Amino acid sequence: MDENERQSEERGWATAKTLAEALPYIQIYDRETVVIKYGGHAMGETAVAKQFAADVVLLRLMGVLPVVVHGGGPQISAMLDKAGVKSAFIDGLRVTDKDTMAVAEMVLSGAVNKEIAHWITVAGKEADVRGIGLSGKDAGLLTVEKTTRTKRDPDSLIEHEVDLGFVGEPTRVDPKLIKGLIASETEDWVPVIAPIGVAEDGQTYNVNADTVAGAVAGSLNAKRMLLLTDVKGVLDRNGDIIRQMTVEQAQALIDDGTASGGMIPKLETAMAAVRAGVEAVVILDGRRPHAMLVELFTEYGAGTLVKA
């Protein structure tokens, strides 16, 4: 046996050992719903998107019922620049006027949504796993109301309302369509949901994708919600990753300033999802190869787990 053959044999044994160690975790998640929030800069990289799709297909083949909710902020910004539409942000939320809303819906429900669904279908072709693109407007999936925000004047300290335009907050999720798709005994569907919702008066709104993912996960009583981000998880004051925390501990990190910036809304989303019935939410780095598989099927996981 030459060196190449010996190394191949060793890799084979290592792979078999990894699969055997994953068995208890595979059984835990068998026929359980896992909602995955997919977004960030990785969405714009074809190779990373293909790997994400392949991992989603593998989850489905291992008995997990994945539901994907995606964002698309960078893609919206790029399209607005091409169209010559200026964009403004208040507290991290895009001010969405009529023109911006039209572009946001076109990008989210159109190009981005269908591309993710397509890559899942391509990755699952041999096993007949198919991605199916949806938005919150389909079958009354996501009902929203206009988001209200207040901002305090630094001089007078008086709070005044800020108009974000067509930005919404979920008020109701009707999960019947999603449940019907993932429970199908004849097809292996993977729903891919764009964060667009409709108010009671019929007006369309752009909704924060993290918030939509949390609301969808709560409506499905998901076993896990995976919040894929651009950081490895929640860090303590020493810069070390916190592997696990309760909702109360997460709130304390916000209150004492340990969690700051973009981590605050992610923790708030995680806490809201747990309170809505999700068993646990994991904040993890979606840029790392196979991060979802490491989180679900290994002992130590890949990010920070928030639970009740």
mmCIF file of C-alpha atoms in Angstrom:
data_model
loop_
_atom_site.group_PDB
_atom_site.id
_atom_site.type_symbol
_atom_site.label_atom_id
_atom_site.label_comp_id
_atom_site.label_asym_id
_atom_site.label_seq_id
_atom_site.Cartn_x
_atom_site.Cartn_y
_atom_site.Cartn_z
ATOM 1 C CA MET A 1 0.000 0.000 0.000
ATOM 2 C CA ASP A 2 1.535 3.326 -1.048
ATOM 3 C CA GLU A 3 1.265 6.602 0.916
ATOM 4 C CA ASN A 4 -1.752 7.913 -1.041
ATOM 5 C CA GLU A 5 -3.689 4.691 -0.466
ATOM 6 C CA ARG A 6 -2.807 4.746 3.237
ATOM 7 C CA GLN A 7 -4.021 8.346 3.599
ATOM 8 C CA SER A 8 -7.229 7.524 1.719
ATOM 9 C CA GLU A 9 -7.886 4.594 4.029
ATOM 10 C CA GLU A 10 -7.304 6.773 7.100
ATOM 11 C CA ARG A 11 -9.737 9.391 5.783
ATOM 12 C CA GLY A 12 -12.281 6.651 5.222
ATOM 13 C CA TRP A 13 -12.002 5.429 8.812
ATOM 14 C CA ALA A 14 -12.174 9.015 10.118
ATOM 15 C CA THR A 15 -15.340 9.653 8.091
ATOM 16 C CA ALA A 16 -16.952 6.462 9.387
ATOM 17 C CA LYS A 17 -16.071 7.437 12.975
ATOM 18 C CA THR A 18 -17.629 10.892 12.477
ATOM 19 C CA LEU A 19 -20.846 9.376 11.093
ATOM 20 C CA ALA A 20 -21.071 6.931 13.990
ATOM 21 C CA GLU A 21 -20.612 9.727 16.537
ATOM 22 C CA ALA A 22 -23.336 11.755 14.800
ATOM 23 C CA LEU A 23 -25.967 9.017 15.144
ATOM 24 C CA PRO A 24 -27.436 10.159 18.506
ATOM 25 C CA TYR A 25 -27.849 13.691 17.187
ATOM 26 C CA ILE A 26 -29.376 12.493 13.903
ATOM 27 C CA GLN A 27 -31.993 10.657 15.967
ATOM 28 C CA ILE A 28 -32.695 13.789 18.046
ATOM 29 C CA TYR A 29 -33.533 15.833 14.944
ATOM 30 C CA ASP A 30 -35.363 13.136 12.982
ATOM 31 C CA ARG A 31 -38.620 14.664 11.598
ATOM 32 C CA GLU A 32 -37.992 17.851 13.591
ATOM 33 C CA THR A 33 -38.317 21.327 12.069
ATOM 34 C CA VAL A 34 -35.231 23.530 11.872
ATOM 35 C CA VAL A 35 -35.655 27.113 10.660
ATOM 36 C CA ILE A 36 -32.527 28.582 9.073
ATOM 37 C CA LYS A 37 -32.060 32.322 8.655
ATOM 38 C CA TYR A 38 -29.688 32.761 5.714
ATOM 39 C CA GLY A 39 -28.203 36.120 4.834
ATOM 40 C CA GLY A 40 -25.146 38.314 4.991
ATOM 41 C CA HIS A 41 -22.367 38.660 2.487
ATOM 42 C CA ALA A 42 -22.117 34.891 1.906
ATOM 43 C CA MET A 43 -25.303 35.101 -0.171
ATOM 44 C CA GLY A 44 -23.425 36.945 -2.889
ATOM 45 C CA GLU A 45 -20.746 34.267 -3.280
ATOM 46 C CA THR A 46 -21.804 31.486 -5.642
ATOM 47 C CA ALA A 47 -19.480 28.825 -4.207
ATOM 48 C CA VAL A 48 -20.656 29.515 -0.633
ATOM 49 C CA ALA A 49 -24.310 29.560 -1.730
ATOM 50 C CA LYS A 50 -23.896 26.192 -3.441
ATOM 51 C CA GLN A 51 -22.295 24.728 -0.306
ATOM 52 C CA PHE A 52 -25.130 26.108 1.826
ATOM 53 C CA ALA A 53 -27.676 24.506 -0.517
ATOM 54 C CA ALA A 54 -25.858 21.162 -0.398
ATOM 55 C CA ASP A 55 -25.853 21.214 3.407
ATOM 56 C CA VAL A 56 -29.591 22.006 3.455
ATOM 57 C CA VAL A 57 -30.219 19.025 1.162
ATOM 58 C CA LEU A 58 -28.117 16.806 3.418
ATOM 59 C CA LEU A 59 -30.177 17.913 6.432
ATOM 60 C CA ARG A 60 -33.347 16.929 4.557
ATOM 61 C CA LEU A 61 -31.911 13.525 3.634
ATOM 62 C CA MET A 62 -30.945 12.944 7.286
ATOM 63 C CA GLY A 63 -34.562 13.352 8.368
ATOM 64 C CA VAL A 64 -34.493 17.031 9.375
ATOM 65 C CA LEU A 65 -37.261 19.315 8.058
ATOM 66 C CA PRO A 66 -35.410 22.528 7.088
ATOM 67 C CA VAL A 67 -37.215 25.817 6.387
ATOM 68 C CA VAL A 68 -35.081 28.670 5.025
ATOM 69 C CA VAL A 69 -35.805 32.373 5.592
ATOM 70 C CA HIS A 70 -33.439 34.706 3.759
ATOM 71 C CA GLY A 71 -32.428 38.335 3.707
ATOM 72 C CA GLY A 72 -30.871 40.323 0.893
ATOM 73 C CA GLY A 73 -29.802 43.739 2.125
ATOM 74 C CA PRO A 74 -26.598 43.977 0.023
ATOM 75 C CA GLN A 75 -28.485 42.865 -3.095
ATOM 76 C CA ILE A 76 -31.198 45.485 -2.494
ATOM 77 C CA SER A 77 -28.562 48.184 -2.026
ATOM 78 C CA ALA A 78 -26.813 47.195 -5.258
ATOM 79 C CA MET A 79 -30.065 47.324 -7.228
ATOM 80 C CA LEU A 80 -31.044 50.680 -5.688
ATOM 81 C CA ASP A 81 -27.651 52.093 -6.710
ATOM 82 C CA LYS A 82 -28.199 50.895 -10.278
ATOM 83 C CA ALA A 83 -31.658 52.470 -10.312
ATOM 84 C CA GLY A 84 -30.318 55.718 -8.875
ATOM 85 C CA VAL A 85 -32.505 55.453 -5.769
ATOM 86 C CA LYS A 86 -30.882 56.775 -2.598
ATOM 87 C CA SER A 87 -31.230 54.706 0.567
ATOM 88 C CA ALA A 88 -31.161 55.812 4.214
ATOM 89 C CA PHE A 89 -31.016 53.813 7.457
ATOM 90 C CA ILE A 90 -32.312 54.546 10.947
ATOM 91 C CA ASP A 91 -31.169 52.247 13.771
ATOM 92 C CA GLY A 92 -30.162 49.622 11.222
ATOM 93 C CA LEU A 93 -33.537 49.597 9.437
ATOM 94 C CA ARG A 94 -33.784 50.771 5.826
ATOM 95 C CA VAL A 95 -36.165 53.698 5.302
ATOM 96 C CA THR A 96 -38.433 52.260 2.627
ATOM 97 C CA ASP A 97 -40.399 54.638 0.416
ATOM 98 C CA LYS A 98 -42.606 53.531 -2.486
ATOM 99 C CA ASP A 99 -39.741 53.231 -4.987
ATOM 100 C CA THR A 100 -37.501 51.416 -2.520
ATOM 101 C CA MET A 101 -40.314 48.996 -1.649
ATOM 102 C CA ALA A 102 -40.795 48.097 -5.305
ATOM 103 C CA VAL A 103 -37.084 47.335 -5.681
ATOM 104 C CA ALA A 104 -36.941 45.424 -2.371
ATOM 105 C CA GLU A 105 -39.808 43.155 -3.354
ATOM 106 C CA MET A 106 -38.371 42.567 -6.811
ATOM 107 C CA VAL A 107 -34.983 41.596 -5.390
ATOM 108 C CA LEU A 108 -36.148 39.583 -2.365
ATOM 109 C CA SER A 109 -39.162 37.738 -3.774
ATOM 110 C CA GLY A 110 -37.628 37.515 -7.237
ATOM 111 C CA ALA A 111 -33.900 37.174 -7.884
ATOM 112 C CA VAL A 112 -32.631 36.209 -4.414
ATOM 113 C CA ASN A 113 -35.491 33.913 -3.428
ATOM 114 C CA LYS A 114 -35.523 31.967 -6.678
ATOM 115 C CA GLU A 115 -31.737 31.620 -6.787
ATOM 116 C CA ILE A 116 -31.612 30.025 -3.322
ATOM 117 C CA ALA A 117 -34.495 27.696 -4.179
ATOM 118 C CA HIS A 118 -32.764 26.831 -7.464
ATOM 119 C CA TRP A 119 -29.439 25.939 -5.816
ATOM 120 C CA ILE A 120 -31.252 23.659 -3.338
ATOM 121 C CA THR A 121 -33.050 21.937 -6.213
ATOM 122 C CA VAL A 122 -29.780 21.506 -8.127
ATOM 123 C CA ALA A 123 -27.991 20.112 -5.058
ATOM 124 C CA GLY A 124 -30.868 17.721 -4.352
ATOM 125 C CA LYS A 125 -31.508 16.634 -7.928
ATOM 126 C CA GLU A 126 -30.341 13.033 -7.537
ATOM 127 C CA ALA A 127 -32.347 12.567 -4.314
ATOM 128 C CA ASP A 128 -35.387 14.530 -5.557
ATOM 129 C CA VAL A 129 -35.116 17.194 -2.835
ATOM 130 C CA ARG A 130 -36.543 20.457 -4.158
ATOM 131 C CA GLY A 131 -36.406 24.053 -3.025
ATOM 132 C CA ILE A 132 -39.612 26.026 -3.434
ATOM 133 C CA GLY A 133 -39.570 29.823 -3.290
ATOM 134 C CA LEU A 134 -42.238 31.680 -1.321
ATOM 135 C CA SER A 135 -42.789 35.122 0.128
ATOM 136 C CA GLY A 136 -44.882 36.217 3.071
ATOM 137 C CA LYS A 137 -47.547 37.269 0.552
ATOM 138 C CA ASP A 138 -48.211 33.680 -0.538
ATOM 139 C CA ALA A 139 -51.311 32.068 0.995
ATOM 140 C CA GLY A 140 -51.493 34.737 3.700
ATOM 141 C CA LEU A 141 -48.264 33.423 5.192
ATOM 142 C CA LEU A 142 -47.134 36.655 6.866
ATOM 143 C CA THR A 143 -49.443 39.415 8.114
ATOM 144 C CA VAL A 144 -47.681 42.564 9.310
ATOM 145 C CA GLU A 145 -48.278 46.044 10.634
ATOM 146 C CA LYS A 146 -46.307 49.199 10.023
ATOM 147 C CA THR A 147 -43.206 49.470 12.205
ATOM 148 C CA THR A 148 -43.129 52.405 14.612
ATOM 149 C CA ARG A 149 -39.885 53.751 16.005
ATOM 150 C CA THR A 150 -39.088 56.689 18.254
ATOM 151 C CA LYS A 151 -35.866 58.660 18.490
ATOM 152 C CA ARG A 152 -34.776 60.985 21.302
ATOM 153 C CA ASP A 153 -33.596 64.477 20.369
ATOM 154 C CA PRO A 154 -30.085 64.878 21.854
ATOM 155 C CA ASP A 155 -30.731 68.508 22.819
ATOM 156 C CA SER A 156 -34.289 68.546 24.140
ATOM 157 C CA LEU A 157 -34.311 64.824 25.135
ATOM 158 C CA ILE A 158 -37.855 64.700 23.737
ATOM 159 C CA GLU A 159 -38.749 61.508 21.902
ATOM 160 C CA HIS A 160 -40.407 61.841 18.511
ATOM 161 C CA GLU A 161 -41.752 59.243 16.094
ATOM 162 C CA VAL A 162 -39.614 58.294 13.100
ATOM 163 C CA ASP A 163 -41.339 57.258 9.872
ATOM 164 C CA LEU A 164 -39.533 54.289 8.293
ATOM 165 C CA GLY A 165 -41.975 54.076 5.401
ATOM 166 C CA PHE A 166 -43.024 50.615 4.256
ATOM 167 C CA VAL A 167 -41.206 48.658 6.967
ATOM 168 C CA GLY A 168 -43.336 46.132 8.826
ATOM 169 C CA GLU A 169 -43.414 43.925 11.908
ATOM 170 C CA PRO A 170 -45.035 40.453 11.918
ATOM 171 C CA THR A 171 -48.389 40.264 13.692
ATOM 172 C CA ARG A 172 -49.454 36.808 12.522
ATOM 173 C CA VAL A 173 -47.908 33.829 10.738
ATOM 174 C CA ASP A 174 -50.167 31.277 9.086
ATOM 175 C CA PRO A 175 -47.965 28.176 8.828
ATOM 176 C CA LYS A 176 -50.434 25.893 7.020
ATOM 177 C CA LEU A 177 -48.669 26.147 3.665
ATOM 178 C CA ILE A 178 -45.234 25.477 5.172
ATOM 179 C CA LYS A 179 -46.508 22.578 7.272
ATOM 180 C CA GLY A 180 -48.192 21.063 4.240
ATOM 181 C CA LEU A 181 -44.998 21.217 2.201
ATOM 182 C CA ILE A 182 -42.608 19.789 4.783
ATOM 183 C CA ALA A 183 -45.067 17.079 5.855
ATOM 184 C CA SER A 184 -45.572 15.796 2.300
ATOM 185 C CA GLU A 185 -45.065 12.048 2.047
ATOM 186 C CA THR A 186 -44.582 12.124 -1.727
ATOM 187 C CA GLU A 187 -42.123 15.027 -2.158
ATOM 188 C CA ASP A 188 -39.152 16.364 -0.173
ATOM 189 C CA TRP A 189 -39.802 20.117 -0.262
ATOM 190 C CA VAL A 190 -37.576 22.782 1.293
ATOM 191 C CA PRO A 191 -39.530 26.065 1.656
ATOM 192 C CA VAL A 192 -37.456 29.204 0.998
ATOM 193 C CA ILE A 193 -39.197 32.324 2.321
ATOM 194 C CA ALA A 194 -38.582 35.972 1.351
ATOM 195 C CA PRO A 195 -39.249 38.526 4.146
ATOM 196 C CA ILE A 196 -42.103 40.383 2.470
ATOM 197 C CA GLY A 197 -45.443 40.722 4.268
ATOM 198 C CA VAL A 198 -48.875 42.233 3.794
ATOM 199 C CA ALA A 199 -50.879 44.401 6.188
ATOM 200 C CA GLU A 200 -54.598 43.988 6.797
ATOM 201 C CA ASP A 201 -55.286 46.821 4.317
ATOM 202 C CA GLY A 202 -53.369 45.006 1.556
ATOM 203 C CA GLN A 203 -50.242 47.182 1.660
ATOM 204 C CA THR A 204 -46.945 45.351 1.069
ATOM 205 C CA TYR A 205 -44.104 45.818 3.585
ATOM 206 C CA ASN A 206 -40.436 44.968 3.802
ATOM 207 C CA VAL A 207 -39.647 43.073 7.028
ATOM 208 C CA ASN A 208 -36.363 42.354 8.799
ATOM 209 C CA ALA A 209 -35.385 38.790 7.868
ATOM 210 C CA ASP A 210 -34.192 37.885 11.376
ATOM 211 C CA THR A 211 -37.588 38.920 12.742
ATOM 212 C CA VAL A 212 -39.441 36.905 10.095
ATOM 213 C CA ALA A 213 -37.316 33.837 10.817
ATOM 214 C CA GLY A 214 -38.113 34.094 14.521
ATOM 215 C CA ALA A 215 -41.839 34.505 13.881
ATOM 216 C CA VAL A 216 -41.910 31.572 11.433
ATOM 217 C CA ALA A 217 -39.915 29.361 13.809
ATOM 218 C CA GLY A 218 -42.294 30.187 16.640
ATOM 219 C CA SER A 219 -45.366 29.374 14.537
ATOM 220 C CA LEU A 220 -43.854 25.990 13.643
ATOM 221 C CA ASN A 221 -42.699 25.212 17.211
ATOM 222 C CA ALA A 222 -39.314 24.527 15.651
ATOM 223 C CA LYS A 223 -36.781 22.320 17.414
ATOM 224 C CA ARG A 224 -34.033 24.760 16.441
ATOM 225 C CA MET A 225 -33.600 28.082 14.733
ATOM 226 C CA LEU A 226 -30.178 28.660 13.213
ATOM 227 C CA LEU A 227 -29.286 32.330 12.874
ATOM 228 C CA LEU A 228 -26.420 32.402 10.362
ATOM 229 C CA THR A 229 -24.313 35.531 10.815
ATOM 230 C CA ASP A 230 -20.877 36.943 10.018
ATOM 231 C CA VAL A 231 -19.486 36.265 13.514
ATOM 232 C CA LYS A 232 -18.718 33.013 15.324
ATOM 233 C CA GLY A 233 -21.310 33.607 18.047
ATOM 234 C CA VAL A 234 -21.899 35.760 21.126
ATOM 235 C CA LEU A 235 -18.665 36.844 22.805
ATOM 236 C CA ASP A 236 -18.000 37.658 26.466
ATOM 237 C CA ARG A 237 -15.967 40.665 27.623
ATOM 238 C CA ASN A 238 -12.739 38.732 27.032
ATOM 239 C CA GLY A 239 -13.668 38.014 23.433
ATOM 240 C CA ASP A 240 -14.318 34.320 24.085
ATOM 241 C CA ILE A 241 -17.375 32.635 22.621
ATOM 242 C CA ILE A 242 -20.234 31.845 25.001
ATOM 243 C CA ARG A 243 -21.430 28.338 24.141
ATOM 244 C CA GLN A 244 -24.812 28.418 25.884
ATOM 245 C CA MET A 245 -27.048 30.866 27.721
ATOM 246 C CA THR A 246 -30.598 31.317 28.934
ATOM 247 C CA VAL A 247 -32.972 34.057 27.789
ATOM 248 C CA GLU A 248 -32.340 35.853 31.093
ATOM 249 C CA GLN A 249 -28.577 35.701 30.619
ATOM 250 C CA ALA A 250 -28.931 36.988 27.062
ATOM 251 C CA GLN A 251 -30.943 39.980 28.314
ATOM 252 C CA ALA A 252 -28.287 40.646 30.952
ATOM 253 C CA LEU A 253 -25.585 40.788 28.264
ATOM 254 C CA ILE A 254 -27.586 43.480 26.477
ATOM 255 C CA ASP A 255 -28.285 45.404 29.686
ATOM 256 C CA ASP A 256 -24.658 45.507 30.834
ATOM 257 C CA GLY A 257 -23.284 46.408 27.405
ATOM 258 C CA THR A 258 -21.409 43.153 26.753
ATOM 259 C CA ALA A 259 -23.561 42.626 23.658
ATOM 260 C CA SER A 260 -23.547 45.645 21.380
ATOM 261 C CA GLY A 261 -24.161 46.791 17.822
ATOM 262 C CA GLY A 262 -25.634 44.214 15.465
ATOM 263 C CA MET A 263 -25.558 41.470 18.117
ATOM 264 C CA ILE A 264 -28.361 43.163 20.082
ATOM 265 C CA PRO A 265 -31.120 42.615 17.482
ATOM 266 C CA LYS A 266 -29.914 39.053 16.931
ATOM 267 C CA LEU A 267 -30.170 38.287 20.648
ATOM 268 C CA GLU A 268 -33.568 39.994 20.777
ATOM 269 C CA THR A 269 -34.725 37.831 17.863
ATOM 270 C CA ALA A 270 -33.394 34.710 19.604
ATOM 271 C CA MET A 271 -35.144 35.568 22.868
ATOM 272 C CA ALA A 272 -38.434 36.327 21.104
ATOM 273 C CA ALA A 273 -38.293 33.030 19.200
ATOM 274 C CA VAL A 274 -37.667 31.013 22.374
ATOM 275 C CA ARG A 275 -40.539 32.778 24.115
ATOM 276 C CA ALA A 276 -42.734 31.973 21.092
ATOM 277 C CA GLY A 277 -42.099 28.248 21.459
ATOM 278 C CA VAL A 278 -38.789 27.460 19.720
ATOM 279 C CA GLU A 279 -36.777 25.019 21.836
ATOM 280 C CA ALA A 280 -33.486 26.853 21.230
ATOM 281 C CA VAL A 281 -31.872 29.366 18.874
ATOM 282 C CA VAL A 282 -28.251 29.147 17.766
ATOM 283 C CA ILE A 283 -26.258 32.170 16.596
ATOM 284 C CA LEU A 284 -23.360 30.931 14.451
ATOM 285 C CA ASP A 285 -20.967 31.914 11.671
ATOM 286 C CA GLY A 286 -22.589 30.999 8.362
ATOM 287 C CA ARG A 287 -19.335 31.630 6.484
ATOM 288 C CA ARG A 288 -17.678 28.551 7.990
ATOM 289 C CA PRO A 289 -18.013 25.423 5.836
ATOM 290 C CA HIS A 290 -20.661 23.004 7.118
ATOM 291 C CA ALA A 291 -21.392 25.153 10.196
ATOM 292 C CA MET A 292 -25.005 23.900 10.352
ATOM 293 C CA LEU A 293 -23.887 20.261 10.313
ATOM 294 C CA VAL A 294 -21.303 20.859 13.030
ATOM 295 C CA GLU A 295 -23.911 22.616 15.175
ATOM 296 C CA LEU A 296 -26.616 19.977 14.883
ATOM 297 C CA PHE A 297 -24.636 16.749 14.700
ATOM 298 C CA THR A 298 -21.596 17.183 16.961
ATOM 299 C CA GLU A 299 -21.207 17.377 20.723
ATOM 300 C CA TYR A 300 -19.882 20.927 21.047
ATOM 301 C CA GLY A 301 -21.740 22.698 18.241
ATOM 302 C CA ALA A 302 -20.558 25.708 16.279
ATOM 303 C CA GLY A 303 -22.038 28.815 17.903
ATOM 304 C CA THR A 304 -23.967 30.233 20.848
ATOM 305 C CA LEU A 305 -27.166 28.473 21.915
ATOM 306 C CA VAL A 306 -29.970 30.507 23.539
ATOM 307 C CA LYS A 307 -32.666 28.538 25.364
ATOM 308 C CA ALA A 308 -35.383 29.007 27.947
#
